[in-house]
């Protein structure tokens, strides 16, 4: 197949990745190429140059260190620039003669303009509903032309009042990149990793680790400086070790050595790559029953408690250290297989592309 992938434009698709969506887009692009498909990635111009990149947006004002775009004098300028980047792409995307468009953008313009295209579109819903995207999909559903996929049953429920027939393909990870080493010496500290942002709840992880009497290592970049300064800095002490943003090898080593991983989302997390990555390394989970986490974590791989209950989470943190790490690794291997995920996406793309071809021939 000839597949066009529309990336989102908040960050370039390049390592070190800003988050899970960038990893997903990069790995899906590479894997589809490896399977022999012709792929074009529509993304910003600082994305990985080894990708089959068709730049549609400038990263001139992107700060690689902070992973945010520098503020323009005119507040809406970035919003308008993204709007026109996607608009221009959609005006000409049929010229690429694609078999299918894989829309990974989380932007309303590809949805809004899908009905004007000859090329069939699949849209992946990586987040719960938000205003711009929901409004666009509500309008598109009046004369449906898009096939939708999301990454968990919970997120399908989140969208069910708008998209009643959303397919679910669970995210996968490249398990060889998150190795399990049974001979690793397990430390006596817990680990929290991810973006330091209010949505991720580091302040609750610190409180829980302290209640458990367990030191906490923190790996990740500061995505919200105000949150860090106001909520995290005052909590720091000798029992909290800030590791900063680690490279992949450093992070996987930290995960393997940790006695457990704390997962403390403060929103309806649609998936949670950190859960899959931790369990692939054999590390048990102590976290909140938020979003998709109950779908991902089995009783043999972790303990989930009610949101915000740091005392219960502290007890969970102490108890999960008794779980079988080898079983946790094997569970992750089966549940989060990247190859299985790609195979499911390819089957879905072929089905959508064939449906369009059959309609064309019938006409």
Tab-separated table of N, CA and C in Angstrom, residues 30-121:
chain	number	residue	atom	x	y	z
A	30	UNK	N	8.364	3.702	10.545
A	30	UNK	CA	9.495	2.815	10.250
A	30	UNK	C	9.032	1.376	10.015
A	31	UNK	N	8.102	0.922	10.832
A	31	UNK	CA	7.652	-0.471	10.731
A	31	UNK	C	6.867	-0.723	9.453
A	32	UNK	N	6.027	0.221	9.056
A	32	UNK	CA	5.294	0.064	7.796
A	32	UNK	C	6.253	0.028	6.611
A	33	UNK	N	7.303	0.850	6.663
A	33	UNK	CA	8.339	0.801	5.624
A	33	UNK	C	9.009	-0.566	5.595
A	34	UNK	N	9.359	-1.074	6.778
A	34	UNK	CA	10.054	-2.362	6.869
A	34	UNK	C	9.204	-3.499	6.313
A	35	UNK	N	7.881	-3.343	6.373
A	35	UNK	CA	6.972	-4.354	5.828
A	35	UNK	C	6.780	-4.213	4.321
A	36	UNK	N	7.433	-3.214	3.725
A	36	UNK	CA	7.394	-3.057	2.275
A	36	UNK	C	6.382	-2.060	1.761
A	37	UNK	N	5.711	-1.347	2.653
A	37	UNK	CA	4.743	-0.340	2.219
A	37	UNK	C	5.463	0.958	1.860
A	38	UNK	N	4.917	1.688	0.918
A	38	UNK	CA	5.439	3.009	0.587
A	38	UNK	C	4.761	4.020	1.511
A	39	UNK	N	5.571	4.748	2.262
A	39	UNK	CA	5.026	5.633	3.299
A	39	UNK	C	5.509	7.059	3.073
A	40	UNK	N	4.623	8.015	3.272
A	40	UNK	CA	4.990	9.434	3.305
A	40	UNK	C	4.532	9.982	4.648
A	41	UNK	N	5.454	10.608	5.388
A	41	UNK	CA	5.117	11.199	6.678
A	41	UNK	C	5.028	12.716	6.536
A	42	UNK	N	3.851	13.253	6.781
A	42	UNK	CA	3.635	14.698	6.749
A	42	UNK	C	3.818	15.220	8.173
A	43	UNK	N	4.935	15.919	8.407
A	43	UNK	CA	5.286	16.345	9.763
A	43	UNK	C	6.098	17.630	9.696
A	44	UNK	N	6.553	18.115	10.835
A	44	UNK	CA	7.344	19.352	10.864
A	44	UNK	C	8.777	19.078	10.415
A	45	UNK	N	9.479	20.142	10.009
A	45	UNK	CA	10.726	19.956	9.258
A	45	UNK	C	11.937	19.537	10.084
A	46	UNK	N	11.849	19.597	11.424
A	46	UNK	CA	12.956	19.118	12.256
A	46	UNK	C	12.789	17.653	12.647
A	47	UNK	N	11.820	16.982	12.052
A	47	UNK	CA	11.624	15.554	12.313
A	47	UNK	C	12.791	14.752	11.759
A	48	UNK	N	12.913	13.520	12.213
A	48	UNK	CA	13.997	12.609	11.827
A	48	UNK	C	14.132	12.557	10.299
A	49	UNK	N	15.316	12.928	9.819
A	49	UNK	CA	15.530	12.999	8.369
A	49	UNK	C	15.668	11.620	7.721
A	50	UNK	N	15.773	10.555	8.528
A	50	UNK	CA	15.790	9.204	7.956
A	50	UNK	C	14.372	8.704	7.677
A	51	UNK	N	13.374	9.440	8.135
A	51	UNK	CA	11.987	9.094	7.841
A	51	UNK	C	11.623	9.566	6.432
A	52	UNK	N	10.601	8.972	5.818
A	52	UNK	CA	10.142	9.424	4.490
A	52	UNK	C	9.353	10.721	4.637
A	53	UNK	N	10.066	11.793	4.963
A	53	UNK	CA	9.465	13.031	5.445
A	53	UNK	C	9.041	13.961	4.316
A	54	UNK	N	7.835	14.462	4.423
A	54	UNK	CA	7.342	15.546	3.579
A	54	UNK	C	6.998	16.691	4.540
A	55	UNK	N	7.915	17.656	4.725
A	55	UNK	CA	7.682	18.700	5.735
A	55	UNK	C	6.500	19.591	5.371
A	56	UNK	N	5.662	19.870	6.357
A	56	UNK	CA	4.522	20.767	6.120
A	56	UNK	C	4.510	21.922	7.118
A	57	UNK	N	5.522	21.993	7.994
A	57	UNK	CA	5.501	22.993	9.069
A	57	UNK	C	6.925	23.270	9.517
A	58	UNK	N	7.214	24.530	9.821
A	58	UNK	CA	8.566	24.926	10.225
A	58	UNK	C	8.766	24.776	11.731
A	59	UNK	N	9.947	24.264	12.105
A	59	UNK	CA	10.326	24.182	13.517
A	59	UNK	C	11.296	25.294	13.904
A	60	UNK	N	11.271	26.377	13.161
A	60	UNK	CA	12.191	27.493	13.407
A	60	UNK	C	12.101	27.998	14.848
A	61	UNK	N	10.888	28.002	15.411
A	61	UNK	CA	10.690	28.553	16.753
A	61	UNK	C	10.563	27.459	17.817
A	62	UNK	N	10.956	26.229	17.482
A	62	UNK	CA	10.854	25.126	18.446
A	62	UNK	C	12.120	25.065	19.291
A	63	UNK	N	11.956	25.039	20.611
A	63	UNK	CA	13.090	24.967	21.537
A	63	UNK	C	13.336	23.501	21.895
A	64	UNK	N	14.432	22.932	21.409
A	64	UNK	CA	14.713	21.511	21.618
A	64	UNK	C	14.944	21.174	23.087
A	65	UNK	N	15.433	22.147	23.836
A	65	UNK	CA	15.733	21.893	25.249
A	65	UNK	C	14.455	21.799	26.078
A	66	UNK	N	13.581	22.777	25.926
A	66	UNK	CA	12.348	22.796	26.716
A	66	UNK	C	11.207	22.040	26.046
A	67	UNK	N	11.376	21.731	24.753
A	67	UNK	CA	10.360	21.038	23.954
A	67	UNK	C	9.041	21.828	23.887
A	68	UNK	N	9.176	23.139	23.786
A	68	UNK	CA	8.007	23.988	23.536
A	68	UNK	C	8.363	24.976	22.437
A	69	UNK	N	7.345	25.464	21.768
A	69	UNK	CA	7.574	26.486	20.749
A	69	UNK	C	7.661	27.851	21.421
A	70	UNK	N	8.637	28.633	20.991
A	70	UNK	CA	8.825	29.958	21.581
A	70	UNK	C	7.597	30.813	21.301
A	71	UNK	N	7.205	31.567	22.310
A	71	UNK	CA	6.005	32.400	22.188
A	71	UNK	C	6.190	33.471	21.117
A	72	UNK	N	5.190	33.605	20.294
A	72	UNK	CA	5.179	34.670	19.300
A	72	UNK	C	4.493	35.904	19.908
A	73	UNK	N	4.749	37.057	19.335
A	73	UNK	CA	4.143	38.288	19.850
A	73	UNK	C	2.627	38.218	19.754
A	74	UNK	N	2.161	37.656	18.667
A	74	UNK	CA	0.723	37.523	18.451
A	74	UNK	C	0.298	36.146	18.950
A	75	UNK	N	-0.494	36.089	20.009
A	75	UNK	CA	-0.814	34.827	20.671
A	75	UNK	C	-1.362	33.752	19.735
A	76	UNK	N	-2.281	34.078	18.808
A	76	UNK	CA	-2.846	33.010	17.973
A	76	UNK	C	-1.948	32.567	16.815
A	77	UNK	N	-0.754	33.126	16.675
A	77	UNK	CA	0.023	32.884	15.454
A	77	UNK	C	0.362	31.412	15.252
A	78	UNK	N	0.726	30.703	16.328
A	78	UNK	CA	1.033	29.278	16.180
A	78	UNK	C	-0.215	28.495	15.783
A	79	UNK	N	-1.330	28.840	16.401
A	79	UNK	CA	-2.606	28.199	16.079
A	79	UNK	C	-2.952	28.380	14.603
A	80	UNK	N	-2.808	29.605	14.112
A	80	UNK	CA	-3.121	29.903	12.716
A	80	UNK	C	-2.137	29.209	11.777
A	81	UNK	N	-0.858	29.165	12.175
A	81	UNK	CA	0.155	28.509	11.339
A	81	UNK	C	-0.149	27.021	11.185
A	82	UNK	N	-0.531	26.361	12.280
A	82	UNK	CA	-0.911	24.944	12.206
A	82	UNK	C	-2.135	24.767	11.316
A	83	UNK	N	-3.120	25.624	11.510
A	83	UNK	CA	-4.354	25.569	10.708
A	83	UNK	C	-4.019	25.584	9.215
A	84	UNK	N	-3.178	26.525	8.804
A	84	UNK	CA	-2.869	26.661	7.381
A	84	UNK	C	-1.959	25.540	6.887
A	85	UNK	N	-1.081	25.024	7.755
A	85	UNK	CA	-0.237	23.891	7.355
A	85	UNK	C	-1.104	22.685	7.001
A	86	UNK	N	-2.076	22.380	7.861
A	86	UNK	CA	-2.964	21.253	7.583
A	86	UNK	C	-3.908	21.556	6.416
A	87	UNK	N	-4.389	22.782	6.343
A	87	UNK	CA	-5.291	23.160	5.247
A	87	UNK	C	-4.597	22.984	3.895
A	88	UNK	N	-3.374	23.480	3.784
A	88	UNK	CA	-2.626	23.352	2.527
A	88	UNK	C	-2.366	21.891	2.181
A	89	UNK	N	-2.046	21.087	3.206
A	89	UNK	CA	-1.836	19.657	2.967
A	89	UNK	C	-3.106	19.013	2.425
A	90	UNK	N	-4.237	19.273	3.071
A	90	UNK	CA	-5.477	18.620	2.669
A	90	UNK	C	-5.940	19.065	1.284
A	91	UNK	N	-5.579	20.268	0.882
A	91	UNK	CA	-5.926	20.743	-0.458
A	91	UNK	C	-5.217	19.933	-1.543
A	92	UNK	N	-4.055	19.361	-1.197
A	92	UNK	CA	-3.226	18.715	-2.223
A	92	UNK	C	-2.936	17.238	-1.944
A	93	UNK	N	-3.451	16.683	-0.861
A	93	UNK	CA	-3.035	15.337	-0.467
A	93	UNK	C	-3.484	14.276	-1.473
A	94	UNK	N	-4.584	14.506	-2.180
A	94	UNK	CA	-5.011	13.541	-3.205
A	94	UNK	C	-3.988	13.420	-4.335
A	95	UNK	N	-3.174	14.460	-4.521
A	95	UNK	CA	-2.163	14.431	-5.586
A	95	UNK	C	-1.111	13.351	-5.353
A	96	UNK	N	-0.973	12.900	-4.104
A	96	UNK	CA	0.028	11.869	-3.789
A	96	UNK	C	-0.446	10.470	-4.186
A	97	UNK	N	-1.708	10.339	-4.566
A	97	UNK	CA	-2.295	9.063	-5.011
A	97	UNK	C	-2.074	7.962	-3.968
A	98	UNK	N	-2.442	8.265	-2.744
A	98	UNK	CA	-2.302	7.323	-1.635
A	98	UNK	C	-3.438	6.304	-1.659
A	99	UNK	N	-3.166	5.132	-1.097
A	99	UNK	CA	-4.233	4.149	-0.902
A	99	UNK	C	-5.057	4.477	0.333
A	100	UNK	N	-4.398	5.043	1.345
A	100	UNK	CA	-5.085	5.365	2.589
A	100	UNK	C	-4.310	6.462	3.319
A	101	UNK	N	-5.045	7.309	4.026
A	101	UNK	CA	-4.453	8.329	4.892
A	101	UNK	C	-4.604	7.866	6.336
A	102	UNK	N	-3.504	7.869	7.068
A	102	UNK	CA	-3.480	7.477	8.478
A	102	UNK	C	-3.318	8.767	9.285
A	103	UNK	N	-4.419	9.294	9.765
A	103	UNK	CA	-4.426	10.608	10.416
A	103	UNK	C	-4.115	10.477	11.901
A	104	UNK	N	-2.948	10.951	12.267
A	104	UNK	CA	-2.437	10.834	13.630
A	104	UNK	C	-2.275	12.215	14.254
A	105	UNK	N	-2.969	13.212	13.703
A	105	UNK	CA	-2.636	14.612	13.981
A	105	UNK	C	-3.301	15.209	15.212
A	106	UNK	N	-4.456	14.662	15.623
A	106	UNK	CA	-5.259	15.266	16.695
A	106	UNK	C	-5.703	16.691	16.346
A	107	UNK	N	-5.801	16.979	15.055
A	107	UNK	CA	-6.188	18.322	14.619
A	107	UNK	C	-7.519	18.254	13.878
A	108	UNK	N	-8.284	19.330	13.972
A	108	UNK	CA	-9.632	19.338	13.401
A	108	UNK	C	-9.660	19.480	11.881
A	109	UNK	N	-8.632	20.069	11.273
A	109	UNK	CA	-8.677	20.340	9.828
A	109	UNK	C	-8.734	19.052	8.991
A	110	UNK	N	-7.875	18.037	9.237
A	110	UNK	CA	-8.011	16.812	8.439
A	110	UNK	C	-9.397	16.185	8.550
A	111	UNK	N	-10.004	16.257	9.741
A	111	UNK	CA	-11.361	15.726	9.929
A	111	UNK	C	-12.366	16.542	9.108
A	112	UNK	N	-12.258	17.847	9.231
A	112	UNK	CA	-13.208	18.752	8.574
A	112	UNK	C	-13.178	18.610	7.058
A	113	UNK	N	-11.990	18.349	6.505
A	113	UNK	CA	-11.841	18.330	5.049
A	113	UNK	C	-11.863	16.923	4.452
A	114	UNK	N	-12.052	15.905	5.280
A	114	UNK	CA	-12.011	14.523	4.781
A	114	UNK	C	-13.046	14.268	3.691
A	115	UNK	N	-14.202	14.895	3.814
A	115	UNK	CA	-15.281	14.665	2.841
A	115	UNK	C	-14.954	15.214	1.460
A	116	UNK	N	-13.943	16.067	1.364
A	116	UNK	CA	-13.566	16.640	0.061
A	116	UNK	C	-12.562	15.761	-0.682
A	117	UNK	N	-12.101	14.680	-0.042
A	117	UNK	CA	-11.007	13.877	-0.593
A	117	UNK	C	-11.507	12.660	-1.357
A	118	UNK	N	-10.687	12.225	-2.308
A	118	UNK	CA	-10.888	10.934	-2.965
A	118	UNK	C	-10.262	9.814	-2.136
A	119	UNK	N	-9.235	10.133	-1.367
A	119	UNK	CA	-8.476	9.131	-0.610
A	119	UNK	C	-9.174	8.824	0.709
A	120	UNK	N	-9.360	7.541	1.054
A	120	UNK	CA	-9.991	7.205	2.332
A	120	UNK	C	-9.088	7.544	3.515
A	121	UNK	N	-9.700	7.865	4.641
A	121	UNK	CA	-8.947	8.290	5.821
A	121	UNK	C	-9.293	7.441	7.042
